[in-house]
Amino acid sequence: VRILVVNVNTTESMTARIGAQARAAASPGTEIVAATPRFGPASVESILESHLAAVGVLDCALRHADGCDAVILARFGELGREALQELLPVPAIDITEAAAHVACLLGKTFAVVTTVDRAVPAIEDRLLLAGLRSRCVSVRAVRIPVLELETSADVTVEAVARAATGAIREGGAEVICLGCAGMAGIAERVSQEIGAPVVDGVTAAVRLAESLHALGLRTSKVGFYAPSPTKSISGWPLAL
Amino acid sequence: VRILVVNVNTTESMTARIGAQARAAASPGTEIVAATPRFGPASVESILESHLAAVGVLDCALRHADGCDAVILARFGELGREALQELLPVPAIDITEAAAHVACLLGKTFAVVTTVDRAVPAIEDRLLLAGLRSRCVSVRAVRIPVLELETSADVTVEAVARAATGAIREGGAEVICLGCAGMAGIAERVSQEIGAPVVDGVTAAVRLAESLHALGLRTSKVGFYAPSPTKSISGWPLAL
Amino acid sequence: VRILVVNVNTTESMTARIGAQARAAASPGTEIVAATPRFGPASVESILESHLAAVGVLDCALRHADGCDAVILARFGELGREALQELLPVPAIDITEAAAHVACLLGKTFAVVTTVDRAVPAIEDRLLLAGLRSRCVSVRAVRIPVLELETSADVTVEAVARAATGAIREGGAEVICLGCAGMAGIAERVSQEIGAPVVDGVTAAVRLAESLHALGLRTSKVGFYAPSPTKSISGWPLAL
Amino acid sequence: VRILVVNVNTTESMTARIGAQARAAASPGTEIVAATPRFGPASVESILESHLAAVGVLDCALRHADGCDAVILARFGELGREALQELLPVPAIDITEAAAHVACLLGKTFAVVTTVDRAVPAIEDRLLLAGLRSRCVSVRAVRIPVLELETSADVTVEAVARAATGAIREGGAEVICLGCAGMAGIAERVSQEIGAPVVDGVTAAVRLAESLHALGLRTSKVGFYAPSPTKSISGWPLAL
Amino acid sequence: VRILVVNVNTTESMTARIGAQARAAASPGTEIVAATPRFGPASVESILESHLAAVGVLDCALRHADGCDAVILARFGELGREALQELLPVPAIDITEAAAHVACLLGKTFAVVTTVDRAVPAIEDRLLLAGLRSRCVSVRAVRIPVLELETSADVTVEAVARAATGAIREGGAEVICLGCAGMAGIAERVSQEIGAPVVDGVTAAVRLAESLHALGLRTSKVGFYAPSPTKSISGWPLAL
Amino acid sequence: VRILVVNVNTTESMTARIGAQARAAASPGTEIVAATPRFGPASVESILESHLAAVGVLDCALRHADGCDAVILARFGELGREALQELLPVPAIDITEAAAHVACLLGKTFAVVTTVDRAVPAIEDRLLLAGLRSRCVSVRAVRIPVLELETSADVTVEAVARAATGAIREGGAEVICLGCAGMAGIAERVSQEIGAPVVDGVTAAVRLAESLHALGLRTSKVGFYAPSPTKSISGWPLAL
């Protein structure tokens, strides 16, 4: 099995961490291809950046998807998953939804702990469109920008654990989803601190992608994700 | 008042029609600037194209927004409105939502009649995110591709009227929204055929934009649409 | 354009303020006719009063609607809009819904700040029936009775700004709707205090009414608002 | 126990039928007072009429409520129940909700069969406000005006049974609510025709009213239905 | 009228209290048969116990239902009501739903006050399935185990009144439902303390059961509750 | 990895088929233990049977769970999953939810094709409680009893394909879930007939169970599924 994991930003160190995280979660025999878009923002923390990143991700996925059995969109609350499903015959999985689906199997309710306040409504919108909003009791931000997450794992773990505990005690959450691909590698530590399951979207997506492949299941092409007619794209500077 | 109307595709003839439609609806003293993106698809009929178009629209809006009092995103069910609201201080209005808001003032329920089947779920998603899904009883497609709409107005009117009548009789719709900017100019004829109000999103958006300007109201910047921090966009080939 | 603005209570000073507010918001060339019902409560703060006021408003609208292009129901959370839509061919706009529709164009979420606690459920019910409940994060009361609003604008502004700030900080509101026609004239001051858009329903309704007229759109008569068969109203003391 | 049943129209023959229907359903020892408003429409089939009737009903209830242990609002989908709850210390029950609550105890889903098409959205609105919409699979009209219901019971039974059978077979309804007080007396015959329970709102309301009285339960006065402050009603021609 | 009230646990003293409570609420001429399952948990405070209790209740109901006109499932938030409706021709009423339906007749919103935290999601699930979730503003636990409720009525009353007051003040509840059959007999005292109606599910269910019987209404057998085909139950140790 | 798959009925041949189906879907190195309850119905087609089966399943799971890394509840729309989650530290997966979660990854909407009409509301209830109802466009029955499914695979495939095609064409479904564990082994054939993905719940659950184990994730014990206090179960004839 060969799985393409596309970072949505152009920060190579984050691609490396996400790739390592994916590899650690993968079955023996699964090959992880971690790719960085050729262009786009260094980190995605605005709606504009999410749009630019989506095109970078689509360009990146088209260049690397050949020979891959599944594609993972490795950022929480970002745009582009539906376009990947339309473009590719193989499954395309968004880590937002991967984490939420897995969380639903582990508890009656879940909460998402993300980086900054402005990511909250974007994540809520993704969950609403995915029909997964009703079991999410809250989306909370630790107010640490994405690129600072790498600075101190201890600080991040403590902040995430504090927000997670609040979501459990005040909001009735039973499971926590890490709401940023940049939080890779801290799930287990946070889980031990808070005494509840913590789902990392990248690792969840890797296992779900392997599962779909093993089950012989691919994206449905009878409706929204049917291949689109080829058409000239006038003036577009990208190699699409 | 100066209103920028951005076509989402790169077909100049459609920009011209949308601009004419907007001008016909505008108050005396309102200047309509109709703009075509520098790059992007000739028509938007897939999710990929909607993503490419969104970036073309953002690029276009940034180049033309200076001195404008409002921006209109002139395609039904397309991506990008939230990014425009984040980027600009002046109001940014999506014709999907403009039509739906106006329809809600005219009847208890409404339906959307659009071009092709694959546009249906995209429109439903936009209405869901806008909190306007509950009063929309159906979204129906006439199965005429966008670029063929211009071929014969008679054929288009007849097809739209037939779908609209079905939505009224079987689905209980009371108002019809034209679900494509390319249907500009047929609202009145369809309305006469079906005996119910027909809302054209472009004209609705023009009047709503004028209204917001007159009321001194602009996009809220305390939450989701707060300006994003400036950041380097590595490798991006566009002049953003 | 001629717009009838019907105060729902019989307090002439309030009709005058609402009329002035409407005139200030109207386009040049728009004539505002502000009318007071011949009978009904001095202020509407109970469900009984809302019912009595609705009949007073219907009587008032029927007497003054001739020659008007639109009618505005000038009180927040009150009954009667559907009956106006049924009775009249021209658009009838409730300021509750006018404010909510405009707020939806300005931010992802909105809150309503109203006068007294007992107005809260009435407003929530109107928004629910209008399909606009999902984007309203809260309805809050400043606990100042309607007729005391005129006493001190400073006190009102401060109370509304405090409630609005709470709705933004604790509830995630991005836009504030003034939940009482008696709050006319304070929107700009409150907006400056809180740093977010504040929508006044009367002014919003005036611009929406002008817009519908300009677009040639009237209430749909194919469903709920179809004209009712004329019938004798036995023993009714009103001139209907 | 003394229960006031208020007809919403001024047709005395209908009051008599509703009263007889209520008496037949009442426990021994329960006194039914059936009252006709002093003014209002002969039958309620429009929104205007529903507003006029609501005031007639409030006037009627205030004049007769003294010494009564509960009040029943005897028309389906009509306005005014909340005002009765505010005005009176004793329970006020709307037959729309009475029928729906009883139907919920008898089957997983229910449908309403009413008189005319224009009653459908009014009933849907009442059920939505009452939080009972989710178990109602459809509201269907037999297209017989209220005052013709008395003409031929056989015709009415057949029409209701046909609509009910459609609601069961196509819509999955398990219980039928008769959606008009004028359908009094046909529940059993329709039930035998269709082989499913048929709930008559008047009889359901009588038993619910008796139950609340026996349980010593009255309308909550801590929120929406708290008594309103007495205030002068200027110019109101009615003896309120 | 003969009503079977089935305690869901095997604690005879609780059956006695529930039976006394039911008798005190019943009309003259109604016979209450209070039954204890032959097997099952002493109190139901887990999901496993709810499943075991459900089978005990079904066994108990089948042995005692002969000659009864209705059956009441006397525990809050427990499983089994649907099976009773399928098994029996006479109405089967769950006290959770009985309390909620009655509460809906008394106020705009209600809250449930139950025993322990783990009962909360079970009650929420029952209300969701019954379509009654939207008017329930909260389910709160006093954190007193079921079998300790009998120890001190004063302690229970005080704890319930405190939780109820919180639900009214913070959550906007207007009516309180006692969320445990073991709270029998305290409704009136709590109501006096808090100044709002308090609904006891057992007494509510008795009156609703009498009402259905008087109205000649039984469980619908055209859908979910149709009798199931007889089939061998291999190896089952119970007398079914 | 060792996964316990519990058939909910006592038909050994069906356990064998489910076990074979699970083994075919499992990764190398995964051991499947397929178990049949010691008591319960031969097939589950009523609500009573679902309750009896749930206890049989709980008894069966407790006897076999030792040493297992996950438990699968192998029948569609059945009761008991929550109790398994409460009882066991390892994940417990219901095939209804497993199929729905996987379907959500493959298309925008899904439909379930099940055996008999009476299974439909039970499945809808499970999906509602799981928060997965909004993406399910319909649940359809082929009207073939469970135990006849084995008679002729051809007949079953044809009936399921016909219902699935209807769900796609009329209802807009994009993915089909097989709504009965007895449909094991036909997914691929049906998929080829209809040209859309078909999800088998047993195989989906096996892969999800393996995934959760690989990710080190177990059922959350901080809320609804916390272990219950041990208590005497008086008179219960089963070895619990």
XYZ file of N, CA and C in Angstrom, chain B residues 25 85 91-93 97-98 100-102 104-108 129-132 134-135 168 173-175 194-199 203-204 207-208 210-212 214-215 217-225, chain C residues 25 85 91-93 97-98 100-102 104-108 129-132 134-135 168 173-175 194-199 203-204 207-208 210-212 214-215 217-225:
294
model
N -29.775 46.806 -12.629
C -30.408 46.717 -11.312
C -29.964 47.814 -10.361
N -14.402 38.241 2.528
C -14.802 38.958 3.742
C -13.609 39.164 4.679
N -18.085 45.268 2.443
C -18.883 44.043 2.368
C -18.584 43.219 1.115
N -18.592 41.899 1.284
C -18.439 40.964 0.155
C -19.671 40.079 0.160
N -20.372 40.055 -0.956
C -21.653 39.360 -1.021
C -21.623 38.305 -2.112
N -26.182 33.545 -1.517
C -26.810 34.002 -0.282
C -27.689 35.227 -0.521
N -27.265 36.111 -1.410
C -28.101 37.278 -1.714
C -29.472 36.822 -2.204
N -30.933 33.936 -1.720
C -31.671 33.221 -0.673
C -32.246 34.191 0.351
N -31.481 35.191 0.756
C -31.994 36.166 1.727
C -33.206 36.908 1.148
N -33.095 37.334 -0.094
C -34.218 38.048 -0.709
C -35.433 37.122 -0.857
N -36.266 34.730 1.047
C -36.888 34.554 2.375
C -37.832 35.704 2.715
N -37.606 36.869 2.125
C -38.483 38.015 2.384
C -39.766 37.948 1.567
N -39.813 37.049 0.582
C -40.936 37.031 -0.357
C -41.878 35.846 -0.203
N -41.423 34.802 0.466
C -42.259 33.619 0.605
C -41.792 32.783 1.775
N -42.606 31.807 2.124
C -42.269 30.961 3.273
C -41.167 29.982 2.916
N -24.037 26.082 5.161
C -23.078 26.907 5.907
C -23.652 28.284 6.210
N -24.498 28.797 5.317
C -25.082 30.120 5.534
C -26.291 30.068 6.457
N -26.639 28.880 6.961
C -27.780 28.765 7.853
C -29.099 28.998 7.152
N -29.127 28.858 5.826
C -30.341 29.149 5.052
C -30.947 27.895 4.430
N -32.838 25.562 5.820
C -34.129 25.049 6.285
C -35.303 25.589 5.469
N -35.170 26.741 4.855
C -36.291 27.258 4.070
C -36.192 26.914 2.586
N -42.573 24.071 -7.274
C -43.735 24.674 -6.608
C -44.813 23.621 -6.339
N -42.492 24.888 -3.030
C -41.733 26.135 -3.109
C -42.674 27.296 -3.389
N -42.341 28.472 -2.843
C -43.156 29.665 -3.106
C -42.381 30.718 -3.905
N -41.067 30.629 -3.866
C -40.207 31.581 -4.579
C -39.123 30.771 -5.275
N -44.551 31.301 -14.576
C -44.902 30.434 -13.440
C -45.811 31.123 -12.429
N -45.965 32.431 -12.512
C -46.846 33.125 -11.579
C -46.325 33.212 -10.168
N -45.007 33.198 -10.015
C -44.396 33.303 -8.682
C -43.129 34.150 -8.802
N -42.680 34.769 -7.715
C -41.476 35.608 -7.801
C -40.241 34.792 -8.162
N -39.394 35.368 -8.990
C -38.133 34.737 -9.386
C -37.007 35.706 -9.031
N -36.050 35.246 -8.244
C -34.966 36.099 -7.769
C -33.696 35.817 -8.555
N -28.717 40.738 -9.388
C -29.442 41.972 -9.107
C -29.744 42.090 -7.613
N -30.081 40.962 -6.983
C -30.316 40.993 -5.545
C -29.068 41.469 -4.813
N -28.393 45.320 -5.057
C -29.228 46.125 -4.171
C -28.848 45.914 -2.687
N -28.506 44.680 -2.324
C -28.069 44.447 -0.939
C -26.760 45.181 -0.666
N -25.658 47.945 -2.129
C -25.995 49.358 -1.972
C -26.595 49.628 -0.592
N -27.452 48.725 -0.154
C -28.114 48.903 1.138
C -27.106 48.907 2.281
N -26.189 47.951 2.271
C -25.189 47.893 3.346
C -24.369 49.173 3.350
N -25.242 52.135 2.237
C -26.065 53.253 2.707
C -26.245 53.211 4.213
N -26.301 52.005 4.769
C -26.489 51.856 6.213
C -25.178 52.012 6.972
N -22.701 49.927 7.013
C -22.335 48.648 7.634
C -21.261 47.935 6.824
N -20.281 47.404 7.555
C -19.198 46.674 6.903
C -19.004 45.325 7.596
N -18.222 44.477 6.960
C -17.962 43.153 7.511
C -17.375 43.244 8.924
N -17.900 42.423 9.813
C -17.390 42.363 11.190
C -15.961 41.814 11.196
N -15.129 42.460 11.967
C -13.730 42.010 12.024
C -13.353 41.479 13.409
N -14.358 41.148 14.220
C -14.037 40.652 15.569
C -13.947 39.134 15.652
N -14.195 38.427 14.537
C -14.183 36.973 14.636
C -13.550 36.324 13.423
N -14.340 35.510 12.719
C -13.847 34.692 11.621
C -13.201 35.531 10.524
N -13.674 36.771 10.337
C -13.196 37.574 9.216
C -12.165 38.624 9.620
N -32.656 56.872 6.971
C -32.042 55.732 6.279
C -32.484 55.621 4.833
N -48.357 39.883 4.906
C -47.961 39.317 3.609
C -49.165 38.716 2.880
N -44.533 43.989 -0.717
C -43.762 43.312 0.329
C -44.060 43.856 1.724
N -44.101 42.933 2.696
C -44.248 43.315 4.101
C -43.035 42.777 4.843
N -42.327 43.662 5.521
C -41.059 43.281 6.142
C -41.099 43.538 7.633
N -36.653 40.186 11.189
C -36.022 39.435 10.103
C -35.112 40.325 9.256
N -35.514 41.571 9.050
C -34.650 42.484 8.295
C -33.281 42.582 8.965
N -31.886 40.479 11.046
C -31.175 39.198 11.022
C -30.585 38.912 9.643
N -31.339 39.192 8.587
C -30.812 38.953 7.240
C -29.585 39.839 6.992
N -29.662 41.103 7.361
C -28.518 41.990 7.155
C -27.327 41.538 8.003
N -26.561 38.577 8.844
C -25.964 37.387 8.212
C -25.002 37.766 7.090
N -25.197 38.938 6.484
C -24.296 39.375 5.409
C -22.997 39.968 5.950
N -22.961 40.245 7.257
C -21.824 40.979 7.839
C -20.911 40.129 8.711
N -21.415 38.992 9.180
C -20.587 38.163 10.052
C -21.096 36.745 10.064
N -20.291 35.865 10.650
C -20.671 34.454 10.666
C -21.793 34.191 11.658
N -39.010 30.451 13.301
C -39.957 30.336 12.185
C -39.355 30.887 10.891
N -38.485 31.889 11.009
C -37.869 32.483 9.819
C -36.676 31.670 9.324
N -36.367 30.569 10.007
C -35.230 29.757 9.586
C -33.895 30.436 9.814
N -33.857 31.423 10.706
C -32.628 32.194 10.939
C -32.054 31.948 12.331
N -30.226 29.431 13.446
C -28.952 28.727 13.604
C -27.765 29.672 13.653
N -27.871 30.848 13.075
C -26.730 31.769 13.135
C -26.834 32.763 14.286
N -20.394 38.971 22.406
C -19.217 38.769 21.551
C -18.181 37.918 22.256
N -20.505 36.007 19.274
C -21.238 36.816 18.298
C -20.264 37.697 17.524
N -20.585 37.965 16.256
C -19.747 38.853 15.440
C -20.487 40.128 15.047
N -21.793 40.073 15.080
C -22.630 41.223 14.729
C -23.726 41.339 15.780
N -18.193 49.079 20.848
C -17.881 47.648 20.886
C -16.968 47.203 19.748
N -16.804 48.042 18.730
C -15.902 47.667 17.636
C -16.449 46.585 16.731
N -17.753 46.482 16.636
C -18.372 45.489 15.755
C -19.609 46.111 15.131
N -20.069 45.584 13.993
C -21.253 46.169 13.349
C -22.502 46.005 14.208
N -23.326 47.042 14.219
C -24.590 47.014 14.946
C -25.701 47.322 13.946
N -26.675 46.421 13.861
C -27.732 46.563 12.881
C -29.013 47.047 13.557
N -33.868 50.715 10.006
C -33.109 51.193 8.847
C -32.823 50.049 7.873
N -32.540 48.864 8.430
C -32.317 47.705 7.559
C -33.569 47.417 6.731
N -34.138 49.882 3.754
C -33.300 49.611 2.578
C -33.702 48.310 1.878
N -34.088 47.293 2.660
C -34.544 46.055 2.025
C -35.847 46.287 1.254
N -36.861 49.116 -0.124
C -36.504 49.813 -1.359
C -35.913 48.835 -2.378
N -35.082 47.927 -1.898
C -34.431 46.975 -2.796
C -35.455 46.076 -3.479
N -36.385 45.532 -2.692
C -37.395 44.653 -3.296
C -38.197 45.418 -4.344
N -37.248 48.040 -6.097
C -36.402 48.288 -7.256
C -36.239 47.031 -8.105
N -36.227 45.882 -7.452
C -36.052 44.619 -8.172
C -37.370 44.123 -8.768
N -39.882 42.927 -7.129
C -40.269 41.682 -6.457
C -41.353 41.941 -5.412
N -42.360 41.064 -5.409
C -43.450 41.180 -4.447
C -43.687 39.835 -3.772
N -44.460 39.880 -2.723
C -44.762 38.658 -1.973
C -45.357 37.572 -2.873
N -44.854 36.360 -2.729
C -45.379 35.226 -3.488
C -46.809 34.930 -3.059
N -47.650 34.683 -4.032
C -49.055 34.405 -3.728
C -49.455 32.977 -4.114
N -48.466 32.108 -4.301
C -48.804 30.734 -4.705
C -48.932 29.780 -3.520
N -48.699 30.258 -2.303
C -48.757 29.336 -1.172
C -49.390 29.959 0.057
N -48.598 30.038 1.130
C -49.096 30.469 2.438
C -49.714 31.864 2.381
N -49.215 32.717 1.506
C -49.654 34.107 1.503
C -50.677 34.416 0.396
